[in-house]
XYZ file of C-alpha atoms in Angstrom:
371
model
C 68.900 181.185 131.442
C 72.555 180.073 131.454
C 73.394 177.237 133.820
C 76.002 178.018 136.445
C 79.214 176.116 135.768
C 80.798 174.375 138.706
C 84.404 175.320 139.336
C 87.052 172.858 138.339
C 88.823 170.575 140.821
C 92.540 170.195 140.102
C 94.267 166.883 140.652
C 96.648 168.721 142.997
C 96.849 172.365 144.022
C 100.615 172.773 144.307
C 100.481 176.380 145.444
C 98.056 175.786 148.320
C 100.726 175.026 150.915
C 102.679 178.120 149.954
C 99.540 180.223 150.321
C 98.804 178.788 153.761
C 102.359 179.380 154.993
C 103.250 182.395 152.853
C 104.664 184.710 155.586
C 106.849 181.973 157.095
C 108.098 180.667 153.750
C 108.865 184.157 152.469
C 110.737 184.984 155.675
C 112.768 181.772 155.366
C 113.693 182.515 151.759
C 114.692 186.073 152.602
C 116.787 184.849 155.530
C 118.771 182.538 153.233
C 119.123 185.209 150.547
C 120.624 187.608 153.085
C 122.870 185.025 154.737
C 125.531 184.718 152.063
C 125.541 180.930 152.692
C 124.195 179.396 149.481
C 125.718 175.900 149.589
C 125.239 173.782 152.715
C 125.342 175.746 155.934
C 123.050 175.959 158.972
C 119.733 175.769 157.080
C 120.644 172.386 155.578
C 122.146 171.082 158.817
C 119.070 172.115 160.801
C 116.658 170.486 158.370
C 118.720 167.300 158.280
C 118.544 167.127 162.075
C 114.803 167.786 162.134
C 114.073 165.338 159.322
C 116.068 162.568 160.982
C 114.140 163.136 164.221
C 110.788 163.085 162.404
C 111.707 159.799 160.723
C 113.010 158.206 163.901
C 116.479 157.892 162.350
C 119.876 158.784 163.740
C 121.114 160.450 160.566
C 119.767 162.334 157.540
C 121.871 163.506 154.613
C 120.396 165.915 152.076
C 120.987 165.551 148.348
C 119.808 167.039 145.072
C 116.749 164.898 144.300
C 114.989 161.605 144.911
C 116.732 159.685 142.121
C 120.114 160.634 143.553
C 118.887 159.573 146.989
C 118.122 156.029 145.820
C 121.354 155.798 143.827
C 123.451 157.086 146.734
C 121.767 154.741 149.203
C 122.498 151.764 146.966
C 126.140 152.814 146.490
C 126.598 153.297 150.214
C 125.277 149.764 150.737
C 127.902 148.385 148.378
C 125.900 147.872 145.192
C 127.976 147.887 142.018
C 128.182 146.378 138.536
C 126.619 142.939 138.234
C 124.938 143.007 141.647
C 121.248 142.136 141.766
C 118.658 144.410 143.354
C 115.138 143.129 143.968
C 112.591 145.824 143.131
C 108.827 145.964 142.494
C 107.781 145.553 138.865
C 105.208 148.313 139.459
C 106.838 151.581 140.536
C 108.024 154.908 139.169
C 110.873 154.420 136.710
C 113.390 156.314 138.893
C 113.613 153.297 141.200
C 114.822 151.147 138.305
C 117.038 153.934 136.935
C 119.009 154.084 140.187
C 119.850 150.392 139.948
C 120.785 150.474 136.271
C 122.920 153.601 136.715
C 125.255 151.582 138.943
C 125.566 148.774 136.415
C 123.529 146.553 138.717
C 120.825 144.066 137.696
C 117.166 144.986 138.029
C 115.328 142.005 139.511
C 111.611 142.889 139.200
C 109.117 141.055 141.396
C 105.352 141.048 141.763
C 103.547 143.332 144.169
C 100.783 142.429 146.580
C 97.551 142.656 144.544
C 95.784 144.473 147.391
C 98.370 147.024 148.533
C 100.511 147.224 145.334
C 103.718 147.150 147.384
C 106.393 144.439 147.286
C 105.234 140.883 147.937
C 107.745 139.233 150.334
C 107.074 135.776 148.865
C 107.855 137.064 145.378
C 110.999 138.742 146.705
C 112.159 135.515 148.366
C 111.614 133.528 145.163
C 113.701 136.004 143.130
C 116.869 135.890 145.259
C 119.848 134.420 143.432
C 123.606 134.400 143.795
C 123.931 137.969 142.499
C 121.354 139.565 144.789
C 122.734 142.143 147.227
C 119.798 144.389 148.139
C 116.026 144.272 148.550
C 114.544 147.620 147.494
C 110.880 147.948 148.553
C 108.878 150.997 147.464
C 106.294 152.533 149.814
C 104.090 153.268 146.840
C 101.286 155.857 146.998
C 102.091 156.297 150.705
C 101.246 152.646 151.514
C 104.001 151.043 153.612
C 105.664 147.878 152.384
C 105.573 144.924 154.856
C 108.885 145.807 156.453
C 108.748 143.145 159.186
C 108.647 140.309 156.646
C 111.126 141.943 154.278
C 113.620 142.646 157.062
C 113.304 139.051 158.283
C 113.965 137.861 154.735
C 117.011 140.124 154.488
C 118.395 138.866 157.801
C 117.929 135.239 156.756
C 119.708 135.779 153.432
C 122.381 138.295 154.395
C 120.986 141.058 152.190
C 120.749 144.815 152.719
C 117.420 146.684 152.606
C 117.160 150.087 150.927
C 113.705 151.682 151.053
C 112.324 153.999 148.382
C 110.189 156.320 150.498
C 109.695 159.069 147.910
C 105.920 158.855 148.471
C 105.891 157.976 152.162
C 106.483 161.175 154.169
C 104.495 160.652 157.342
C 103.715 156.974 156.674
C 103.928 154.670 159.696
C 104.423 150.917 159.990
C 103.932 149.052 163.276
C 103.764 152.339 165.229
C 107.073 153.562 163.807
C 107.531 156.205 161.125
C 109.035 155.082 157.857
C 112.612 156.286 157.894
C 114.877 153.769 159.620
C 113.487 150.269 159.268
C 115.986 149.277 156.584
C 119.689 149.990 156.184
C 118.981 153.214 154.275
C 115.831 155.092 153.256
C 115.684 157.350 150.183
C 113.430 160.421 150.053
C 112.319 162.885 147.404
C 111.142 166.421 148.140
C 109.873 167.055 144.618
C 107.159 169.765 144.845
C 104.257 167.318 144.421
C 105.383 165.084 147.293
C 103.610 164.984 150.645
C 106.514 167.073 151.948
C 107.514 169.055 148.891
C 110.064 171.788 148.285
C 109.786 174.673 145.806
C 112.044 172.701 143.459
C 114.001 169.458 143.546
C 115.497 168.017 146.693
C 116.158 164.687 148.339
C 117.663 162.964 151.369
C 118.710 159.622 152.790
C 117.953 158.612 156.376
C 119.748 155.818 158.197
C 120.763 154.588 161.630
C 124.191 153.540 160.329
C 126.856 156.254 160.767
C 129.113 154.607 158.157
C 126.357 154.757 155.526
C 125.601 158.376 156.449
C 129.274 159.363 156.253
C 129.745 157.710 152.872
C 126.632 159.330 151.405
C 127.778 162.721 152.669
C 131.127 162.134 150.964
C 129.551 160.879 147.726
C 127.317 163.945 147.442
C 130.402 166.180 147.588
C 132.523 164.800 144.722
C 133.678 161.894 146.890
C 135.786 164.267 148.954
C 136.595 164.032 152.644
C 138.124 167.510 152.571
C 138.252 170.314 150.036
C 140.270 169.289 146.972
C 140.758 165.737 148.327
C 138.421 163.311 146.529
C 139.068 159.814 147.845
C 136.525 158.171 145.508
C 134.396 159.059 142.514
C 131.476 161.048 143.804
C 128.873 163.408 142.369
C 127.651 166.932 143.034
C 124.254 166.404 144.650
C 123.409 168.803 147.447
C 120.213 169.903 149.125
C 119.941 173.632 148.430
C 119.677 175.793 151.590
C 116.720 177.655 150.075
C 114.868 174.349 149.720
C 115.996 173.208 153.166
C 114.595 176.389 154.720
C 111.238 175.908 152.987
C 111.104 172.227 153.952
C 111.826 173.117 157.575
C 108.800 175.417 157.609
C 106.540 172.818 155.992
C 107.799 169.984 158.199
C 106.145 171.595 161.219
C 102.780 171.060 159.486
C 103.359 167.617 157.973
C 101.532 165.655 160.676
C 98.482 167.889 160.311
C 98.593 167.644 156.523
C 98.799 163.835 156.627
C 95.749 163.804 158.913
C 93.874 165.974 156.398
C 94.803 163.543 153.628
C 93.480 160.678 155.743
C 90.130 162.468 156.084
C 89.898 162.828 152.288
C 90.766 159.143 151.903
C 88.034 158.302 154.399
C 85.471 160.262 152.389
C 86.438 158.441 149.210
C 86.282 155.068 150.968
C 82.820 155.814 152.341
C 81.352 157.382 149.208
C 82.789 154.843 146.744
C 82.112 151.637 148.665
C 80.268 148.966 146.686
C 80.623 150.825 143.391
C 82.708 148.235 141.559
C 85.894 150.262 141.945
C 88.853 148.534 143.568
C 89.688 150.867 146.458
C 92.896 151.155 148.504
C 93.017 149.041 151.640
C 94.599 150.026 154.948
C 96.084 146.935 156.540
C 96.270 146.458 160.334
C 99.336 148.039 161.852
C 99.802 150.522 159.018
C 99.121 154.234 158.713
C 99.422 155.346 155.081
C 100.232 158.975 154.382
C 97.869 158.967 151.370
C 100.309 160.611 149.008
C 97.936 159.374 146.295
C 94.470 157.846 146.375
C 94.544 155.246 143.624
C 91.489 153.287 142.517
C 91.343 150.574 139.868
C 88.767 149.779 137.206
C 88.747 147.928 133.902
C 87.340 151.021 132.158
C 89.750 153.482 133.717
C 90.080 155.691 130.627
C 86.335 156.121 130.314
C 86.037 157.129 133.964
C 88.921 159.598 133.626
C 87.206 161.148 130.597
C 83.923 161.544 132.494
C 85.738 163.241 135.367
C 87.575 165.527 132.947
C 84.247 166.499 131.342
C 83.106 167.548 134.822
C 86.231 169.671 135.317
C 87.926 167.197 137.641
C 91.613 166.422 137.229
C 93.039 162.921 137.641
C 96.392 161.195 137.217
C 97.691 157.779 136.195
C 100.526 156.392 138.316
C 101.860 154.814 136.153
C 100.629 154.390 132.552
C 103.691 152.597 131.129
C 105.396 149.849 133.157
C 109.132 150.339 133.693
C 110.067 147.314 131.607
C 108.213 148.701 128.574
C 110.068 152.016 128.663
C 112.994 152.339 126.292
C 115.640 152.612 128.998
C 114.732 149.198 130.400
C 113.522 147.190 127.416
C 115.081 143.783 127.237
C 114.478 142.832 130.858
C 112.793 139.525 130.097
C 112.983 137.800 133.439
C 110.039 137.111 135.755
C 107.283 137.302 133.177
C 104.619 136.894 135.857
C 105.708 140.099 137.592
C 105.901 142.023 134.318
C 102.467 140.828 133.202
C 101.039 141.942 136.549
C 102.617 145.378 136.017
C 100.846 145.571 132.655
C 97.473 144.817 134.260
C 97.988 147.403 136.982
C 99.083 150.123 134.547
C 95.915 149.602 132.504
C 93.524 150.002 135.448
C 94.937 152.523 137.971
C 93.418 155.984 138.346
C 94.575 158.580 140.880
C 91.832 160.834 142.251
C 92.354 164.412 143.488
C 94.198 164.292 146.789
C 95.958 166.774 149.014
C 95.786 168.396 152.436
C 94.101 171.474 150.966
C 91.421 169.654 148.944
C 88.045 170.771 150.355
C 85.968 167.886 151.674
C 83.007 168.981 149.553
C 85.221 168.664 146.473
C 86.087 165.097 147.419
C 82.366 164.317 147.731
C 81.743 165.864 144.321
C 84.476 163.682 142.807
C 82.744 160.657 144.307
C 79.342 161.774 142.995
C 80.658 162.090 139.438
C 82.383 158.713 139.662
C 79.260 156.958 140.935
C 77.236 158.445 138.104
C 79.830 157.242 135.572
C 79.860 153.645 136.804
């Protein structure tokens, strides 16, 4: 008698949101296709307004992708060649790329060993005469300690630019991430907690001057057609993507709550297993973009899950400083060594608002058996 095979569990079902909202998304796409307005226009303006409101910010400016969002935010805050930007040693490489693209200095610092977001003490120790900006990353949907980082910035006269590419719906001290710092960069890459059907990004801010400059920079540096007052780029949020994001935004709070339930199942089922589990600190509400555990034998556990038909991810397997684009950054060896240790032990479990709870329990069962 042939044993019944259990169905596989993907790391992330990207199409699930589109299936849930199919009629509304299809109507939005058709509306844009029939409008004749394919660059900018009311769809983009409406989403920018709605996204700013969701984030508790006064302004939102759409752009082409998350990398552009970080780069534009840094430029709007005055970062240029030779300026130092303090950034976590453990993050996605785009955060470092944005700094280097401006000719600025990457100043990597250690992260908190519990939350894996920027350690304010490490940031304070790294400030030197070149430093202009502190760039915390709300990694995996865990908020950075913005109260301490903002106090540090005030005391030292620095700007704060937040990389919130993984923090849609994250809250810190009863406020949504989106306007704590001078500027906040977002990605709407399809796998994000609020994802488009392609690339997209935005910057939120309370500062009208920063918003105006970013809007100008995204449009060739022009204040009017054919009048470029500075060197800008072409980085616009597509109205098709804006229309889709507007539909999904109405469900983001519900989807974040679903993610929290999955995280709660993992926390309950994997307690006292020897895995290092994520920790929710008082006063924070993570959006659980990823559920990342740590273990010395990460690769073996990932292989056991794969044998059971369960997908996983590694965020991130190669530290930024070891990647070719950033080799040669030899400062702050302690922070870089910590990034090595983290990259060797992190394992991202299946997570998403459409992951069935029974699937999350099955993931936990397989993990417990493998430990």
